mmCIF file of C-alpha atoms in Angstrom:
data_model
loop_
_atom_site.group_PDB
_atom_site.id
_atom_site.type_symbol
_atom_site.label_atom_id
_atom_site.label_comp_id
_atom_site.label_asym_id
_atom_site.label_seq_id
_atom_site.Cartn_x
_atom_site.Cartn_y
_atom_site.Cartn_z
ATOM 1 C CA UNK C 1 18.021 -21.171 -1.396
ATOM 2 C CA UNK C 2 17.533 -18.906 1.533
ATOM 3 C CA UNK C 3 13.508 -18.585 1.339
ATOM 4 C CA UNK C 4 11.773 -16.408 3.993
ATOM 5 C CA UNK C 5 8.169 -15.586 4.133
ATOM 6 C CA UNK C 6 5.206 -13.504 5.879
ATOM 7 C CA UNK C 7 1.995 -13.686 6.577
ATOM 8 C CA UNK C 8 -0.983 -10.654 7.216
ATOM 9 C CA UNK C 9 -3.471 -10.589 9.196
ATOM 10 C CA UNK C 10 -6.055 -12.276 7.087
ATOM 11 C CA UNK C 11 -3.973 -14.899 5.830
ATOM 12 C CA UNK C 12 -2.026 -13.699 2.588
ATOM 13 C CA UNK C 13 1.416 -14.590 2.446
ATOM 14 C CA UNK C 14 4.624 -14.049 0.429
ATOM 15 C CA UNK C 15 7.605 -15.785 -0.156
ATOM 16 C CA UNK C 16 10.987 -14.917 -1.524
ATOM 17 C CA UNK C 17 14.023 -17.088 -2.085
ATOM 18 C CA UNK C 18 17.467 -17.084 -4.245
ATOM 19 C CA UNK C 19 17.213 -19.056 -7.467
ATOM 20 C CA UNK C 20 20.389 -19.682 -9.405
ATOM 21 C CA UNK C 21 20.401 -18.980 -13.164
ATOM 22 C CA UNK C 22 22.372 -21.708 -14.366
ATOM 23 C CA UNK C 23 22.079 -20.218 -18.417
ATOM 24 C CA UNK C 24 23.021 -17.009 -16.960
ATOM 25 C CA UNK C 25 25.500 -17.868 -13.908
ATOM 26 C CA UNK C 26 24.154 -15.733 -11.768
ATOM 27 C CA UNK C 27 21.761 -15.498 -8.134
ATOM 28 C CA UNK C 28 18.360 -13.740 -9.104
ATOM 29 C CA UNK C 29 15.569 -12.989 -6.504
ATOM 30 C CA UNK C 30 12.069 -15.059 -6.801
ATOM 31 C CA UNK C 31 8.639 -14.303 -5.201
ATOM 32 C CA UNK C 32 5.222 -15.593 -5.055
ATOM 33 C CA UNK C 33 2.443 -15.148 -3.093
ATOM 34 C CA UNK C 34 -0.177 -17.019 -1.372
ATOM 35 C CA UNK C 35 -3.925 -16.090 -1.073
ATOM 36 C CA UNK C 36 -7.316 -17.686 -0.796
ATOM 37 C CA UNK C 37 -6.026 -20.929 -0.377
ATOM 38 C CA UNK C 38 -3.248 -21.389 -3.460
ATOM 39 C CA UNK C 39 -0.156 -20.088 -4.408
ATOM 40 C CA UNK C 40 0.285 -17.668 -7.445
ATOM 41 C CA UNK C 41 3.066 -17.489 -10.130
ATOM 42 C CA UNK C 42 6.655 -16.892 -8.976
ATOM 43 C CA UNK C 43 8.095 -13.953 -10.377
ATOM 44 C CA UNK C 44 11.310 -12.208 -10.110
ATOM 45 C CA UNK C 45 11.470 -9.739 -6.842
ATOM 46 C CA UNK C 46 13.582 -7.277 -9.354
ATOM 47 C CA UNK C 47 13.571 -7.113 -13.139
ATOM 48 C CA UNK C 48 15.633 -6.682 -15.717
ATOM 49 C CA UNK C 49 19.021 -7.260 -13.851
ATOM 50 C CA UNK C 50 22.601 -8.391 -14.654
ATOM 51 C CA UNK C 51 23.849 -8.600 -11.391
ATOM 52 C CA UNK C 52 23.612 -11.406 -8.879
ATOM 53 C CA UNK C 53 21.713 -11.003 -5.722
ATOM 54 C CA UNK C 54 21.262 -12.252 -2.394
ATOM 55 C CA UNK C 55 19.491 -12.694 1.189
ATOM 56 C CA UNK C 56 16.355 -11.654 0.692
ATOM 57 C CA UNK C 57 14.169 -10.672 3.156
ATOM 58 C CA UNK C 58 10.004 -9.657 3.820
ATOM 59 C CA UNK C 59 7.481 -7.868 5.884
ATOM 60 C CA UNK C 60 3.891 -6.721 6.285
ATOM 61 C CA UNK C 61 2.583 -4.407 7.926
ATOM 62 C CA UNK C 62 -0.765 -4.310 10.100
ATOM 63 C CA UNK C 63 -3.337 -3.484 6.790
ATOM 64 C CA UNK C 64 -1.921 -6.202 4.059
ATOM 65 C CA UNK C 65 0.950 -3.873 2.679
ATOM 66 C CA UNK C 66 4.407 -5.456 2.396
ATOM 67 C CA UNK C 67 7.952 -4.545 1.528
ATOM 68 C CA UNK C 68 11.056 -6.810 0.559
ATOM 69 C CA UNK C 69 15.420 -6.118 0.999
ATOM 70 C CA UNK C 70 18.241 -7.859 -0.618
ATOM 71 C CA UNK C 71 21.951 -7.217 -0.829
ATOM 72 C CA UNK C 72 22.458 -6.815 -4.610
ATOM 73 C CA UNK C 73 26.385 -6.607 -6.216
ATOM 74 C CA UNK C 74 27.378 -4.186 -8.402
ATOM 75 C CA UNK C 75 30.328 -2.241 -9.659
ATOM 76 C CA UNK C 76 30.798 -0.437 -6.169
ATOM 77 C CA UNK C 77 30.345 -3.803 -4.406
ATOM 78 C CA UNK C 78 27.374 -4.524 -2.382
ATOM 79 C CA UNK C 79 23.991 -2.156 -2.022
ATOM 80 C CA UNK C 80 20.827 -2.820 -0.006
ATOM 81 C CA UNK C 81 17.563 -2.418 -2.509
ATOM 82 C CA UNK C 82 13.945 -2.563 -1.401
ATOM 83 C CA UNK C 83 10.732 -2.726 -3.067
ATOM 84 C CA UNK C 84 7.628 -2.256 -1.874
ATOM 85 C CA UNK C 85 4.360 -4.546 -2.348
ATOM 86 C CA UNK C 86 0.846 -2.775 -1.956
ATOM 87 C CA UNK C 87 -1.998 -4.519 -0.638
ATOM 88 C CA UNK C 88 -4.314 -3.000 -3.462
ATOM 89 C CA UNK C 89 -1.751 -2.882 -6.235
ATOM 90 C CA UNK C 90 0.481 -6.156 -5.685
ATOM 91 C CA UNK C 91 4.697 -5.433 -6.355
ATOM 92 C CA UNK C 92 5.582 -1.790 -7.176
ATOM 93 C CA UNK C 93 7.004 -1.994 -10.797
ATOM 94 C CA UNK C 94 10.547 0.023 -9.081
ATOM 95 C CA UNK C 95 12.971 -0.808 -6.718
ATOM 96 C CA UNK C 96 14.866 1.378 -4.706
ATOM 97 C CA UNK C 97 18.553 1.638 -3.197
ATOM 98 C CA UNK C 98 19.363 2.202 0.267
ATOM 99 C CA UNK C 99 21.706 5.764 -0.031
ATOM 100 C CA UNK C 100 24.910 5.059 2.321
ATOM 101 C CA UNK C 101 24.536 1.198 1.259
ATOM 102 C CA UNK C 102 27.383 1.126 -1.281
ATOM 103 C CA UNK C 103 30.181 -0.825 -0.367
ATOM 104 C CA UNK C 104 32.478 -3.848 -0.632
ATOM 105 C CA UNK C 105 30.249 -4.893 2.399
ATOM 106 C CA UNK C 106 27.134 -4.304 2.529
ATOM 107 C CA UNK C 107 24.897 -6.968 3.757
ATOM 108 C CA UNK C 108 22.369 -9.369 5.142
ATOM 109 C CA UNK C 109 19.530 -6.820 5.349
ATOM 110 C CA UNK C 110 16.729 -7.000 7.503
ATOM 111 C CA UNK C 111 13.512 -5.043 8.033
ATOM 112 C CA UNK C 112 10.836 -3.972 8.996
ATOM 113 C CA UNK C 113 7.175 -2.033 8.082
ATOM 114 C CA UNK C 114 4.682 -0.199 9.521
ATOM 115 C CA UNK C 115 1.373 1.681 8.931
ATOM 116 C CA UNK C 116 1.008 4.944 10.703
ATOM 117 C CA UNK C 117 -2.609 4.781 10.724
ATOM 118 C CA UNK C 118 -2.752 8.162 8.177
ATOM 119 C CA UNK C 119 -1.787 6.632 5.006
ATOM 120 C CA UNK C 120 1.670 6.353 5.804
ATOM 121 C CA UNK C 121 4.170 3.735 5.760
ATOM 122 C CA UNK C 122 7.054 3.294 6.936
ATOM 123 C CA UNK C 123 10.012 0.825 6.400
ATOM 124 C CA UNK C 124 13.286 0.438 8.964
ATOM 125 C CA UNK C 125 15.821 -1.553 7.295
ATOM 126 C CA UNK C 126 19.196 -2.691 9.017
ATOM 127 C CA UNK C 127 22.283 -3.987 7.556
ATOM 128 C CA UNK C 128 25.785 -5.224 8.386
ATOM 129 C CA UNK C 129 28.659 -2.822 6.601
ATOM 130 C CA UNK C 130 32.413 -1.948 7.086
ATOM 131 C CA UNK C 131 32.436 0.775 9.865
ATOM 132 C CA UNK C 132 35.119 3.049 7.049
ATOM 133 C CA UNK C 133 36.932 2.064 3.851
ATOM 134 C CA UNK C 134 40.079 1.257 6.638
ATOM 135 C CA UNK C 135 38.360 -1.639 8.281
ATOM 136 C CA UNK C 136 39.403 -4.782 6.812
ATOM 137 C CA UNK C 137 37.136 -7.088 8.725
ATOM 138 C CA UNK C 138 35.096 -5.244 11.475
ATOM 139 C CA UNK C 139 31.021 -4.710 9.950
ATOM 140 C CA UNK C 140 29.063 -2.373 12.318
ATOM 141 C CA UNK C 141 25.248 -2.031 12.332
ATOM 142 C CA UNK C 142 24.008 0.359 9.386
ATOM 143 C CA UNK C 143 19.975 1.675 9.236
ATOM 144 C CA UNK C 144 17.628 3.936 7.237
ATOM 145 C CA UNK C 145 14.465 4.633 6.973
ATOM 146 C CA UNK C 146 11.925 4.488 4.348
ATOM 147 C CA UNK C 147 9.171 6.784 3.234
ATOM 148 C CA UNK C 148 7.179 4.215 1.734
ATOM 149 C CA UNK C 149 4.220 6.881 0.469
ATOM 150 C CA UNK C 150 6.862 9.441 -1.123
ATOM 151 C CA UNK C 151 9.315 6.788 -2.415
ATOM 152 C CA UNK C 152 11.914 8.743 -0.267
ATOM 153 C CA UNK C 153 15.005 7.313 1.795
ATOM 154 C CA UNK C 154 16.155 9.494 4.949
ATOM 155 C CA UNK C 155 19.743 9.886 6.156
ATOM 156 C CA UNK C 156 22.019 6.564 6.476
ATOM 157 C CA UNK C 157 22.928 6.350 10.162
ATOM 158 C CA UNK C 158 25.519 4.164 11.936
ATOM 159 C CA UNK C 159 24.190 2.854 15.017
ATOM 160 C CA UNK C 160 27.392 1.201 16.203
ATOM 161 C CA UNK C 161 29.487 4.370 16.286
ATOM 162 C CA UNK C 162 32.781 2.788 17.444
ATOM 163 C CA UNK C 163 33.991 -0.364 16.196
ATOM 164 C CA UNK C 164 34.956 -3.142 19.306
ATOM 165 C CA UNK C 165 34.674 -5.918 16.744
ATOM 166 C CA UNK C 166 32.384 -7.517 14.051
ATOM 167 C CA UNK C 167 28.334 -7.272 14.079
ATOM 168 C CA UNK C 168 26.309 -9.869 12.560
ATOM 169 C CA UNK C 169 22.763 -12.106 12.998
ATOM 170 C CA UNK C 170 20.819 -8.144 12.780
ATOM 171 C CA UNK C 171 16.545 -8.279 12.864
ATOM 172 C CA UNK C 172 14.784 -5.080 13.737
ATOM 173 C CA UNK C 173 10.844 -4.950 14.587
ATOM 174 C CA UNK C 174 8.758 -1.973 14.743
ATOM 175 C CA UNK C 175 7.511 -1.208 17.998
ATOM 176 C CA UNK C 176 4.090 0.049 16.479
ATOM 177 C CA UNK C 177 4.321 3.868 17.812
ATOM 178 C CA UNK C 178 6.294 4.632 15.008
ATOM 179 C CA UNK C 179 9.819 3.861 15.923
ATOM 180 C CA UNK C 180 11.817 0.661 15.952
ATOM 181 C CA UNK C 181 13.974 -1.691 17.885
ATOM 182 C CA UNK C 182 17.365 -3.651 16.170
ATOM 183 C CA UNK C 183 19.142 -6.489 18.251
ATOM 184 C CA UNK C 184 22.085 -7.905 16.993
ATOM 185 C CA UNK C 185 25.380 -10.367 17.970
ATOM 186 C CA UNK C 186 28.864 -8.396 18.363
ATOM 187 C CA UNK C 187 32.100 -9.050 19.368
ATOM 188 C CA UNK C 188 33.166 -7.216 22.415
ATOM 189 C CA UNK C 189 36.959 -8.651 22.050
ATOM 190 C CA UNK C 190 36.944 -11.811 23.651
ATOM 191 C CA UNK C 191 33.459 -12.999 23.466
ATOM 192 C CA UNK C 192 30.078 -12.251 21.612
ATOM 193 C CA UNK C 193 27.334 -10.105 23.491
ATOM 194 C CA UNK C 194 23.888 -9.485 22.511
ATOM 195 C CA UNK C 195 23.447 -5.101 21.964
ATOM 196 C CA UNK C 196 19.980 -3.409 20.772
ATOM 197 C CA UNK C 197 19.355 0.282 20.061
ATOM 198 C CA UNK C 198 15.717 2.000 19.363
ATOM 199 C CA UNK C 199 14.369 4.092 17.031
ATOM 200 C CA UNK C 200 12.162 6.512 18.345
ATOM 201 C CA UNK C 201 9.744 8.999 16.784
ATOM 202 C CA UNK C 202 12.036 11.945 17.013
ATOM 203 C CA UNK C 203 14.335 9.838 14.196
ATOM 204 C CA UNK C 204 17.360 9.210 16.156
ATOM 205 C CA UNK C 205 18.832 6.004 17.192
ATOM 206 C CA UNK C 206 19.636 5.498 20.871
ATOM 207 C CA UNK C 207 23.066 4.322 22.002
ATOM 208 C CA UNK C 208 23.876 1.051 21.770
ATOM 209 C CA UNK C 209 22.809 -1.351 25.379
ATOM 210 C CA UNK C 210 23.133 -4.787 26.172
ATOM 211 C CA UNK C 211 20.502 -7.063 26.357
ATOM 212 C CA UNK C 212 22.335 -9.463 28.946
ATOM 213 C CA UNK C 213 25.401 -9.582 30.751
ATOM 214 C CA UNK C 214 26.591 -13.128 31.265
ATOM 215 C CA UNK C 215 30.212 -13.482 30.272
ATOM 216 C CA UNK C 216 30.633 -17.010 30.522
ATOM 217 C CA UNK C 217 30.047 -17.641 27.230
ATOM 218 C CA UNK C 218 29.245 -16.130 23.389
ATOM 219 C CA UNK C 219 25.264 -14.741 23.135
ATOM 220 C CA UNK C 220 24.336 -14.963 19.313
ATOM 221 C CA UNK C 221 21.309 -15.524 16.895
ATOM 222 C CA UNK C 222 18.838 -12.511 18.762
ATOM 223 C CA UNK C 223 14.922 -12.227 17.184
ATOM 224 C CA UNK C 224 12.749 -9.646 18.226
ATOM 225 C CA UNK C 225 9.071 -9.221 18.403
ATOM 226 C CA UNK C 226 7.028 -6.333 19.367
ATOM 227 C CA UNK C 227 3.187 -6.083 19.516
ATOM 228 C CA UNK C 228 0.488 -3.261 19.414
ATOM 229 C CA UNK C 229 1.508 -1.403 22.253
ATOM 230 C CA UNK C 230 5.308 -1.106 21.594
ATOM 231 C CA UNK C 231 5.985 -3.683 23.773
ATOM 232 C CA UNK C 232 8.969 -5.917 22.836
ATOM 233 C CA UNK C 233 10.566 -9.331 23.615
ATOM 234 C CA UNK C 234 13.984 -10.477 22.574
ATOM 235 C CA UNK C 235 15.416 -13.906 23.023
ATOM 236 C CA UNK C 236 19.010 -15.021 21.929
ATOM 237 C CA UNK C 237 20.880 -18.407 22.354
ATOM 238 C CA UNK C 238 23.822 -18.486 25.018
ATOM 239 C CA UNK C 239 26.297 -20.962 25.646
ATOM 240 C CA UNK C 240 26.840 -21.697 29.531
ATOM 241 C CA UNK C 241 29.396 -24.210 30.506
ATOM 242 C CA UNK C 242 29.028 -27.224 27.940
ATOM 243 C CA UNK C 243 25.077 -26.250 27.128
ATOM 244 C CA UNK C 244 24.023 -23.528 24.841
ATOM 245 C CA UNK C 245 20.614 -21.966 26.468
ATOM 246 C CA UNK C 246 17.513 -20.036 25.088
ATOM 247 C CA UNK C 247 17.570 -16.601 26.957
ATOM 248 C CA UNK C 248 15.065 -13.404 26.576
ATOM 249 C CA UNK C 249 15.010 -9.975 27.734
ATOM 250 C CA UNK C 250 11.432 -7.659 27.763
ATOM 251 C CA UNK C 251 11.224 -3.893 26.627
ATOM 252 C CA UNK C 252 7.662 -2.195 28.312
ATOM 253 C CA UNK C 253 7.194 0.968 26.344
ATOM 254 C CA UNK C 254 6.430 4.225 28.281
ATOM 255 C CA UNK C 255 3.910 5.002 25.831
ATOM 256 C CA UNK C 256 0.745 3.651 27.318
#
């Protein structure tokens, strides 16, 4: 269930999926990958694990490296893990939590990688989580960043500060200068509207803006893309009247 998949620049791809253990009654995480023309063996995405797991998602980066995120229950409730694959190397042998992740609700990660162009990488990964242990329902954009080279997670940061009603349908891109850029659907009270924020080099998330501002109807569903330059296009599905439209919105760096 759920697969998702990447590709690099010279063709390699992996997939991952959820694949029910029916022995063990319980969701594990598969992955294979795909180069010079055939498919590998499918392996699981993390070892040795009692708990069930879900909604996996992948990335690569510009020079063949990728990394993978799940939600993954345990005793504290949900956590986001990661682990990273190395275009030398294949799949790191260790996975690694998301610190601030921990939670009844922690969820439907998404993210994204990038080469610095030294040896670095680094991996922005956005979830959905409750906005404090008092909020029964509301889930507020969640995001940390990866040190992919020292195996080191920074600070947890909310990006939705305040809590106007529940976020969900989150992607993030990087925006190739080192930073990143997270859309995502939240409820404003009455209707859905379509927010981003951007991560810039200074590591600090902007305040919340929306992408459009037609109120006739719920925006949902946003994807983002971004290419070498930092340049970024979002487009999100709108419902006008009695027809539900395909709308976009451009971001033109100021780094040029």
């Amino acid at each position: 269930d759920r697969p998702q998949v990447a590709m690099d620049a010279n063709g390699n791809a992996i997939a991952v999926w959820m694949n029910f253990d029916s022995i063990a009654r319980r969701n594990n995480l598969f992955t294979n990958s795909y180069s010079a023309g055939a498919w590998g063996t499918a392996e699981l995405l993390k070892p040795s694990d009692t708990n069930d797991a879900f909604n996996p998602t992948i990335t690569f980066d510009r020079v063949g490296n990728a990394i993978a995120a799940w939600q993954q229950f345990g005793s504290a409730g949900n956590s986001i893990w990661t682990r990273f694959y190395s275009a030398d190397n294949g799949w790191r042998e260790d996975t690694v939590k998301a610190p601030g992740s921990s939670g009844a609700v922690a969820m439907n990660p998404h993210v994204t990688l990038d080469a610095t162009g030294n040896g670095s990488n680094f991996a922005t990964v956005v979830w959905q989580q409750k906005f404090s242990s008092n909020d029964r329902f509301d889930t507020g954009v969640f995001a940390n960043r990866f040190d992919v080279s020292a195996n080191q997670w920074g600070t947890t940061t909310q990006v939705v500060t305040a809590s106007p009603g529940d976020a969900i349908d989150l992607r993030v891109a990087s925006d190739k200068q080192g930073g990143a850029i997270a859309v995502w659907s939240q409820l404003d009270g009455t209707r859905r509207d379509v927010l981003t924020s951007r991560y810039n080099a200074t590591g600090t998330w902007g305040a919340p803006q929306l992408l459009e501002t037609d109120n006739t109807g719920n925006a949902s569903t946003p994807h983002i893309a971004t290419n070498s330059l930092g340049n970024a296009i979002a487009v999100w599905s709108q419902k006008v009247g009695a027809l539900t439209r395909i709308w976009a919105n451009t971001f033109i760096t100021d780094k040029l």
